[in-house]
Amino acid sequence: MDNKIPAGVQMQFLRPGQLEKRGREFPVVYVPFGLIEWHGKHLPLGNDALKAHAILTKCAEMYGGVVYPPQFLHCEFENTVSVYSQLFEKLKQTGYRVIIAISGHDIQEQVDMMSAALAPVTADGTVRGYAGLEHSLSKCADSDADHAAKWETSNMMFFYPDLVDMDTLGPEPINLKMEPPDGIGGLDPREHASAAVGERNCFLSADSIGKKAAELLNSLPPEQRGFNIEKIVPGKWWQL
């Protein structure tokens, strides 16, 4: 898997005809979640959503579907369930049959928020939804998560090498228990992180999510597996 983040699967870059074509081929939309948060001195603050978004673009590249822009609100914000239920409902009305919500912010509360937002949208059985962490379906010796340590640093080394500055960690021992002053949890990234580790981790994550999307689509009755909109035209589509 190469590290290029493809523009051709990202909703914001597509023209109407391109979006409609991808929807008819595989009516799945992926929504990446994260937040702005400390990730050591060496990683960008938007790591979580950037990571989830990049993985989902590779998933869409492999399996089909489109990726919605990354979302930087999380479970501690008020009214997030209502806001994201409205977003998911809009995506449903746009014609998508499967909505996949993936968070790079690896806490259960984030998954609970996404699941609660999906529940009323999928209740009528005409669409399927899934909420999880980027590694929920792929966790193994080669695929896992942490906080700014081996796994997250490796992911960023693979997708965004220019945003990683390992020199800021210095040579001295660092705290690896999510405590000040380092705020890193997991294996020392200076010893265990690499672009190769990130590539394998991200491929396994993307592959498992794509398989889940296909499984959910195929779980619908055959007559409900198609892109559920006649045509993307101004009369049916002004904004999402």
PDB file of C-alpha atoms in Angstrom:
ATOM      1  CA  MET A   1       0.000   0.000   0.000  1.00  0.00           C
ATOM      2  CA  ASP A   2       1.409   3.384  -0.942  1.00  0.00           C
ATOM      3  CA  ASN A   3       1.116   6.352   1.402  1.00  0.00           C
ATOM      4  CA  LYS A   4      -0.691   8.679  -0.993  1.00  0.00           C
ATOM      5  CA  ILE A   5      -4.023   9.922   0.354  1.00  0.00           C
ATOM      6  CA  PRO A   6      -6.268   9.772  -2.734  1.00  0.00           C
ATOM      7  CA  ALA A   7      -8.357  12.832  -3.540  1.00  0.00           C
ATOM      8  CA  GLY A   8     -10.680  10.846  -5.812  1.00  0.00           C
ATOM      9  CA  VAL A   9     -12.485   9.179  -2.898  1.00  0.00           C
ATOM     10  CA  GLN A  10     -12.918  12.321  -0.779  1.00  0.00           C
ATOM     11  CA  MET A  11     -16.367  13.868  -1.046  1.00  0.00           C
ATOM     12  CA  GLN A  12     -15.190  17.476  -0.909  1.00  0.00           C
ATOM     13  CA  PHE A  13     -13.039  17.041  -4.013  1.00  0.00           C
ATOM     14  CA  LEU A  14     -15.610  15.276  -6.200  1.00  0.00           C
ATOM     15  CA  ARG A  15     -17.869  16.760  -8.833  1.00  0.00           C
ATOM     16  CA  PRO A  16     -21.554  15.699  -8.728  1.00  0.00           C
ATOM     17  CA  GLY A  17     -21.181  13.152 -11.522  1.00  0.00           C
ATOM     18  CA  GLN A  18     -18.150  11.595  -9.865  1.00  0.00           C
ATOM     19  CA  LEU A  19     -19.917  11.352  -6.518  1.00  0.00           C
ATOM     20  CA  GLU A  20     -22.988   9.787  -8.098  1.00  0.00           C
ATOM     21  CA  LYS A  21     -20.858   7.248  -9.979  1.00  0.00           C
ATOM     22  CA  ARG A  22     -19.064   6.121  -6.819  1.00  0.00           C
ATOM     23  CA  GLY A  23     -22.369   5.943  -4.960  1.00  0.00           C
ATOM     24  CA  ARG A  24     -23.930   3.724  -7.586  1.00  0.00           C
ATOM     25  CA  GLU A  25     -20.911   1.437  -7.593  1.00  0.00           C
ATOM     26  CA  PHE A  26     -20.729   1.064  -3.793  1.00  0.00           C
ATOM     27  CA  PRO A  27     -23.234   3.142  -1.759  1.00  0.00           C
ATOM     28  CA  VAL A  28     -21.079   3.412   1.344  1.00  0.00           C
ATOM     29  CA  VAL A  29     -19.911   6.589   3.084  1.00  0.00           C
ATOM     30  CA  TYR A  30     -17.151   6.687   5.704  1.00  0.00           C
ATOM     31  CA  VAL A  31     -17.034   9.428   8.353  1.00  0.00           C
ATOM     32  CA  PRO A  32     -13.740   9.906  10.254  1.00  0.00           C
ATOM     33  CA  PHE A  33     -13.749  11.306  13.790  1.00  0.00           C
ATOM     34  CA  GLY A  34     -11.094  12.748  16.086  1.00  0.00           C
ATOM     35  CA  LEU A  35     -10.280  15.901  18.007  1.00  0.00           C
ATOM     36  CA  ILE A  36      -7.548  18.456  18.623  1.00  0.00           C
ATOM     37  CA  GLU A  37      -5.430  16.940  21.381  1.00  0.00           C
ATOM     38  CA  TRP A  38      -1.877  16.702  22.664  1.00  0.00           C
ATOM     39  CA  HIS A  39       0.028  13.829  21.060  1.00  0.00           C
ATOM     40  CA  GLY A  40       3.483  14.269  22.484  1.00  0.00           C
ATOM     41  CA  LYS A  41       5.839  16.911  21.195  1.00  0.00           C
ATOM     42  CA  HIS A  42       6.489  15.001  17.998  1.00  0.00           C
ATOM     43  CA  LEU A  43       3.019  14.566  16.462  1.00  0.00           C
ATOM     44  CA  PRO A  44       0.385  17.034  15.184  1.00  0.00           C
ATOM     45  CA  LEU A  45      -2.528  17.962  17.426  1.00  0.00           C
ATOM     46  CA  GLY A  46      -5.060  16.707  14.894  1.00  0.00           C
ATOM     47  CA  ASN A  47      -3.494  13.249  14.802  1.00  0.00           C
ATOM     48  CA  ASP A  48      -6.633  11.245  15.592  1.00  0.00           C
ATOM     49  CA  ALA A  49      -8.906  12.544  12.845  1.00  0.00           C
ATOM     50  CA  LEU A  50      -6.031  12.741  10.348  1.00  0.00           C
ATOM     51  CA  LYS A  51      -5.193   9.101  11.035  1.00  0.00           C
ATOM     52  CA  ALA A  52      -8.793   7.905  10.741  1.00  0.00           C
ATOM     53  CA  HIS A  53      -9.349   9.944   7.593  1.00  0.00           C
ATOM     54  CA  ALA A  54      -6.227   8.626   5.878  1.00  0.00           C
ATOM     55  CA  ILE A  55      -7.087   5.017   6.706  1.00  0.00           C
ATOM     56  CA  LEU A  56     -10.613   5.469   5.378  1.00  0.00           C
ATOM     57  CA  THR A  57      -9.390   6.947   2.105  1.00  0.00           C
ATOM     58  CA  LYS A  58      -7.327   3.796   1.556  1.00  0.00           C
ATOM     59  CA  CYS A  59     -10.359   1.709   2.492  1.00  0.00           C
ATOM     60  CA  ALA A  60     -12.486   3.541  -0.096  1.00  0.00           C
ATOM     61  CA  GLU A  61      -9.702   3.190  -2.634  1.00  0.00           C
ATOM     62  CA  MET A  62      -9.672  -0.582  -2.126  1.00  0.00           C
ATOM     63  CA  TYR A  63     -13.378  -1.319  -1.695  1.00  0.00           C
ATOM     64  CA  GLY A  64     -15.330   1.666  -3.016  1.00  0.00           C
ATOM     65  CA  GLY A  65     -17.468   4.359  -1.456  1.00  0.00           C
ATOM     66  CA  VAL A  66     -16.556   7.892  -0.442  1.00  0.00           C
ATOM     67  CA  VAL A  67     -15.047   9.563   2.603  1.00  0.00           C
ATOM     68  CA  TYR A  68     -16.662  12.529   4.328  1.00  0.00           C
ATOM     69  CA  PRO A  69     -14.301  15.266   5.611  1.00  0.00           C
ATOM     70  CA  PRO A  70     -12.740  14.577   9.043  1.00  0.00           C
ATOM     71  CA  GLN A  71     -14.728  15.653  12.080  1.00  0.00           C
ATOM     72  CA  PHE A  72     -12.922  17.274  15.000  1.00  0.00           C
ATOM     73  CA  LEU A  73     -15.755  17.306  17.564  1.00  0.00           C
ATOM     74  CA  HIS A  74     -15.844  14.556  20.153  1.00  0.00           C
ATOM     75  CA  CYS A  75     -17.941  13.091  22.927  1.00  0.00           C
ATOM     76  CA  GLU A  76     -17.245  15.785  25.528  1.00  0.00           C
ATOM     77  CA  PHE A  77     -18.885  18.494  23.411  1.00  0.00           C
ATOM     78  CA  GLU A  78     -22.558  19.171  24.102  1.00  0.00           C
ATOM     79  CA  ASN A  79     -25.201  18.046  21.604  1.00  0.00           C
ATOM     80  CA  THR A  80     -22.769  15.991  19.521  1.00  0.00           C
ATOM     81  CA  VAL A  81     -25.165  13.050  19.266  1.00  0.00           C
ATOM     82  CA  SER A  82     -27.881  15.323  17.868  1.00  0.00           C
ATOM     83  CA  VAL A  83     -25.513  17.044  15.451  1.00  0.00           C
ATOM     84  CA  TYR A  84     -24.110  13.816  14.081  1.00  0.00           C
ATOM     85  CA  SER A  85     -27.511  12.160  13.885  1.00  0.00           C
ATOM     86  CA  GLN A  86     -28.496  15.015  11.610  1.00  0.00           C
ATOM     87  CA  LEU A  87     -25.364  14.517   9.520  1.00  0.00           C
ATOM     88  CA  PHE A  88     -25.966  10.773   9.233  1.00  0.00           C
ATOM     89  CA  GLU A  89     -29.604  11.407   8.294  1.00  0.00           C
ATOM     90  CA  LYS A  90     -28.468  13.778   5.533  1.00  0.00           C
ATOM     91  CA  LEU A  91     -26.085  11.115   4.245  1.00  0.00           C
ATOM     92  CA  LYS A  92     -28.947   8.625   4.281  1.00  0.00           C
ATOM     93  CA  GLN A  93     -31.110  11.032   2.292  1.00  0.00           C
ATOM     94  CA  THR A  94     -28.249  11.478  -0.147  1.00  0.00           C
ATOM     95  CA  GLY A  95     -28.631   7.826  -1.077  1.00  0.00           C
ATOM     96  CA  TYR A  96     -26.046   5.943   0.959  1.00  0.00           C
ATOM     97  CA  ARG A  97     -26.998   2.521   2.233  1.00  0.00           C
ATOM     98  CA  VAL A  98     -24.116   2.026   4.684  1.00  0.00           C
ATOM     99  CA  ILE A  99     -22.656   4.654   7.020  1.00  0.00           C
ATOM    100  CA  ILE A 100     -19.335   3.792   8.635  1.00  0.00           C
ATOM    101  CA  ALA A 101     -18.219   6.028  11.527  1.00  0.00           C
ATOM    102  CA  ILE A 102     -14.593   5.517  12.539  1.00  0.00           C
ATOM    103  CA  SER A 103     -12.779   7.303  15.346  1.00  0.00           C
ATOM    104  CA  GLY A 104      -9.038   7.696  15.705  1.00  0.00           C
ATOM    105  CA  HIS A 105      -9.615   8.941  19.274  1.00  0.00           C
ATOM    106  CA  ASP A 106      -9.338   5.579  20.919  1.00  0.00           C
ATOM    107  CA  ILE A 107     -11.790   5.722  23.800  1.00  0.00           C
ATOM    108  CA  GLN A 108     -15.067   3.853  24.192  1.00  0.00           C
ATOM    109  CA  GLU A 109     -17.032   7.030  24.895  1.00  0.00           C
ATOM    110  CA  GLN A 110     -16.319   8.199  21.364  1.00  0.00           C
ATOM    111  CA  VAL A 111     -17.697   4.958  19.934  1.00  0.00           C
ATOM    112  CA  ASP A 112     -20.755   5.227  22.189  1.00  0.00           C
ATOM    113  CA  MET A 113     -21.419   8.735  20.876  1.00  0.00           C
ATOM    114  CA  MET A 114     -21.176   7.638  17.242  1.00  0.00           C
ATOM    115  CA  SER A 115     -23.355   4.577  17.888  1.00  0.00           C
ATOM    116  CA  ALA A 116     -26.020   6.698  19.575  1.00  0.00           C
ATOM    117  CA  ALA A 117     -25.996   9.093  16.637  1.00  0.00           C
ATOM    118  CA  LEU A 118     -26.399   6.234  14.150  1.00  0.00           C
ATOM    119  CA  ALA A 119     -29.204   4.471  16.028  1.00  0.00           C
ATOM    120  CA  PRO A 120     -32.208   6.593  14.931  1.00  0.00           C
ATOM    121  CA  VAL A 121     -30.905   6.788  11.364  1.00  0.00           C
ATOM    122  CA  THR A 122     -30.653   3.026  10.917  1.00  0.00           C
ATOM    123  CA  ALA A 123     -33.785   2.169  12.914  1.00  0.00           C
ATOM    124  CA  ASP A 124     -36.034   1.740   9.878  1.00  0.00           C
ATOM    125  CA  GLY A 125     -33.762  -0.961   8.425  1.00  0.00           C
ATOM    126  CA  THR A 126     -33.187   0.729   5.060  1.00  0.00           C
ATOM    127  CA  VAL A 127     -29.566   1.533   5.849  1.00  0.00           C
ATOM    128  CA  ARG A 128     -26.871  -0.110   7.920  1.00  0.00           C
ATOM    129  CA  GLY A 129     -24.394   1.587  10.221  1.00  0.00           C
ATOM    130  CA  TYR A 130     -21.221   0.750  12.078  1.00  0.00           C
ATOM    131  CA  ALA A 131     -19.256   2.717  14.668  1.00  0.00           C
ATOM    132  CA  GLY A 132     -15.811   1.721  15.848  1.00  0.00           C
ATOM    133  CA  LEU A 133     -12.189   2.618  16.345  1.00  0.00           C
ATOM    134  CA  GLU A 134      -9.800   2.360  13.435  1.00  0.00           C
ATOM    135  CA  HIS A 135      -8.363  -0.890  14.819  1.00  0.00           C
ATOM    136  CA  SER A 136     -11.535  -2.427  16.289  1.00  0.00           C
ATOM    137  CA  LEU A 137     -11.850  -4.967  13.485  1.00  0.00           C
ATOM    138  CA  SER A 138      -8.159  -5.578  12.846  1.00  0.00           C
ATOM    139  CA  LYS A 139      -6.547  -5.759  16.271  1.00  0.00           C
ATOM    140  CA  CYS A 140      -3.685  -8.250  16.296  1.00  0.00           C
ATOM    141  CA  ALA A 141       0.091  -8.311  16.696  1.00  0.00           C
ATOM    142  CA  ASP A 142       0.432  -6.121  13.596  1.00  0.00           C
ATOM    143  CA  SER A 143      -2.498  -3.792  14.227  1.00  0.00           C
ATOM    144  CA  ASP A 144      -3.226  -1.889  17.408  1.00  0.00           C
ATOM    145  CA  ALA A 145      -3.433   1.583  18.914  1.00  0.00           C
ATOM    146  CA  ASP A 146      -1.887   3.685  21.662  1.00  0.00           C
ATOM    147  CA  HIS A 147      -1.377   7.363  22.395  1.00  0.00           C
ATOM    148  CA  ALA A 148       1.491   8.990  20.493  1.00  0.00           C
ATOM    149  CA  ALA A 149       3.660   5.921  21.014  1.00  0.00           C
ATOM    150  CA  LYS A 150       4.557   3.052  18.667  1.00  0.00           C
ATOM    151  CA  TRP A 151       1.312   2.779  16.708  1.00  0.00           C
ATOM    152  CA  GLU A 152       0.185   6.372  16.289  1.00  0.00           C
ATOM    153  CA  THR A 153       3.700   7.538  15.525  1.00  0.00           C
ATOM    154  CA  SER A 154       4.083   4.780  12.936  1.00  0.00           C
ATOM    155  CA  ASN A 155       0.783   5.717  11.289  1.00  0.00           C
ATOM    156  CA  MET A 156       1.905   9.317  10.966  1.00  0.00           C
ATOM    157  CA  MET A 157       5.353   8.293   9.744  1.00  0.00           C
ATOM    158  CA  PHE A 158       3.621   6.406   6.949  1.00  0.00           C
ATOM    159  CA  PHE A 159       0.934   8.890   5.911  1.00  0.00           C
ATOM    160  CA  TYR A 160       2.367  12.249   7.033  1.00  0.00           C
ATOM    161  CA  PRO A 161       6.151  11.935   7.491  1.00  0.00           C
ATOM    162  CA  ASP A 162       6.632  15.695   7.155  1.00  0.00           C
ATOM    163  CA  LEU A 163       4.429  16.267  10.215  1.00  0.00           C
ATOM    164  CA  VAL A 164       6.507  14.036  12.503  1.00  0.00           C
ATOM    165  CA  ASP A 165       9.549  15.440  14.322  1.00  0.00           C
ATOM    166  CA  MET A 166      11.202  12.725  16.368  1.00  0.00           C
ATOM    167  CA  ASP A 167      14.047  15.053  17.358  1.00  0.00           C
ATOM    168  CA  THR A 168      11.683  16.883  19.715  1.00  0.00           C
ATOM    169  CA  LEU A 169      11.623  13.791  21.958  1.00  0.00           C
ATOM    170  CA  GLY A 170      15.345  14.034  22.645  1.00  0.00           C
ATOM    171  CA  PRO A 171      17.591  11.232  23.962  1.00  0.00           C
ATOM    172  CA  GLU A 172      16.500  11.242  27.614  1.00  0.00           C
ATOM    173  CA  PRO A 173      14.031   8.738  29.126  1.00  0.00           C
ATOM    174  CA  ILE A 174      10.409   9.728  28.549  1.00  0.00           C
ATOM    175  CA  ASN A 175       7.286   8.992  30.553  1.00  0.00           C
ATOM    176  CA  LEU A 176       5.272   6.308  28.723  1.00  0.00           C
ATOM    177  CA  LYS A 177       2.300   6.171  31.099  1.00  0.00           C
ATOM    178  CA  MET A 178       0.247   9.087  29.757  1.00  0.00           C
ATOM    179  CA  GLU A 179       1.608  11.399  32.427  1.00  0.00           C
ATOM    180  CA  PRO A 180       3.329  14.811  32.316  1.00  0.00           C
ATOM    181  CA  PRO A 181       5.504  16.088  30.859  1.00  0.00           C
ATOM    182  CA  ASP A 182       5.376  13.778  27.827  1.00  0.00           C
ATOM    183  CA  GLY A 183       1.752  12.653  27.517  1.00  0.00           C
ATOM    184  CA  ILE A 184       2.685   9.468  25.665  1.00  0.00           C
ATOM    185  CA  GLY A 185       1.143   6.081  26.367  1.00  0.00           C
ATOM    186  CA  GLY A 186       2.581   2.850  25.012  1.00  0.00           C
ATOM    187  CA  LEU A 187       5.896   1.611  23.661  1.00  0.00           C
ATOM    188  CA  ASP A 188       8.680   4.138  23.153  1.00  0.00           C
ATOM    189  CA  PRO A 189       8.212   5.453  19.596  1.00  0.00           C
ATOM    190  CA  ARG A 190      11.934   6.146  19.289  1.00  0.00           C
ATOM    191  CA  GLU A 191      12.591   2.404  19.469  1.00  0.00           C
ATOM    192  CA  HIS A 192       9.438   0.830  18.035  1.00  0.00           C
ATOM    193  CA  ALA A 193       7.901   3.198  15.488  1.00  0.00           C
ATOM    194  CA  SER A 194       8.545   3.128  11.757  1.00  0.00           C
ATOM    195  CA  ALA A 195       6.769   3.847   8.482  1.00  0.00           C
ATOM    196  CA  ALA A 196       6.776   0.104   7.755  1.00  0.00           C
ATOM    197  CA  VAL A 197       4.912  -0.620  10.996  1.00  0.00           C
ATOM    198  CA  GLY A 198       2.438   2.111  10.105  1.00  0.00           C
ATOM    199  CA  GLU A 199       1.893   0.766   6.603  1.00  0.00           C
ATOM    200  CA  ARG A 200       1.038  -2.712   7.851  1.00  0.00           C
ATOM    201  CA  ASN A 201      -1.198  -1.391  10.620  1.00  0.00           C
ATOM    202  CA  CYS A 202      -3.083   0.953   8.296  1.00  0.00           C
ATOM    203  CA  PHE A 203      -3.543  -1.685   5.597  1.00  0.00           C
ATOM    204  CA  LEU A 204      -5.030  -4.152   8.081  1.00  0.00           C
ATOM    205  CA  SER A 205      -7.342  -1.473   9.467  1.00  0.00           C
ATOM    206  CA  ALA A 206      -8.483  -0.310   6.026  1.00  0.00           C
ATOM    207  CA  ASP A 207      -9.009  -3.853   4.786  1.00  0.00           C
ATOM    208  CA  SER A 208     -11.068  -4.894   7.807  1.00  0.00           C
ATOM    209  CA  ILE A 209     -13.279  -1.797   7.594  1.00  0.00           C
ATOM    210  CA  GLY A 210     -13.859  -2.321   3.877  1.00  0.00           C
ATOM    211  CA  LYS A 211     -14.870  -5.927   4.457  1.00  0.00           C
ATOM    212  CA  LYS A 212     -17.277  -4.770   7.166  1.00  0.00           C
ATOM    213  CA  ALA A 213     -18.823  -2.238   4.785  1.00  0.00           C
ATOM    214  CA  ALA A 214     -19.359  -4.925   2.137  1.00  0.00           C
ATOM    215  CA  GLU A 215     -20.826  -7.281   4.725  1.00  0.00           C
ATOM    216  CA  LEU A 216     -23.290  -4.644   5.922  1.00  0.00           C
ATOM    217  CA  LEU A 217     -24.338  -3.731   2.395  1.00  0.00           C
ATOM    218  CA  ASN A 218     -24.922  -7.375   1.537  1.00  0.00           C
ATOM    219  CA  SER A 219     -26.996  -7.826   4.692  1.00  0.00           C
ATOM    220  CA  LEU A 220     -29.681  -5.564   3.218  1.00  0.00           C
ATOM    221  CA  PRO A 221     -32.410  -7.034   1.009  1.00  0.00           C
ATOM    222  CA  PRO A 222     -31.266  -6.988  -2.643  1.00  0.00           C
ATOM    223  CA  GLU A 223     -33.732  -4.242  -3.556  1.00  0.00           C
ATOM    224  CA  GLN A 224     -32.222  -1.960  -0.891  1.00  0.00           C
ATOM    225  CA  ARG A 225     -28.555  -2.268  -1.865  1.00  0.00           C
ATOM    226  CA  GLY A 226     -28.540   0.386  -4.573  1.00  0.00           C
ATOM    227  CA  PHE A 227     -27.729   4.081  -4.291  1.00  0.00           C
ATOM    228  CA  ASN A 228     -31.048   5.434  -3.028  1.00  0.00           C
ATOM    229  CA  ILE A 229     -31.427   8.615  -5.051  1.00  0.00           C
ATOM    230  CA  GLU A 230     -32.670   9.043  -8.613  1.00  0.00           C
ATOM    231  CA  LYS A 231     -30.041  11.561  -9.640  1.00  0.00           C
ATOM    232  CA  ILE A 232     -27.810  14.181  -8.073  1.00  0.00           C
ATOM    233  CA  VAL A 233     -29.275  17.397  -9.473  1.00  0.00           C
ATOM    234  CA  PRO A 234     -30.020  20.797  -7.893  1.00  0.00           C
ATOM    235  CA  GLY A 235     -33.663  19.897  -7.344  1.00  0.00           C
ATOM    236  CA  LYS A 236     -32.625  16.961  -5.165  1.00  0.00           C
ATOM    237  CA  TRP A 237     -29.252  18.132  -3.899  1.00  0.00           C
ATOM    238  CA  TRP A 238     -28.335  21.594  -2.719  1.00  0.00           C
ATOM    239  CA  GLN A 239     -26.197  20.970   0.317  1.00  0.00           C
ATOM    240  CA  LEU A 240     -25.147  18.308   2.762  1.00  0.00           C
TER     241      LEU A 240
END
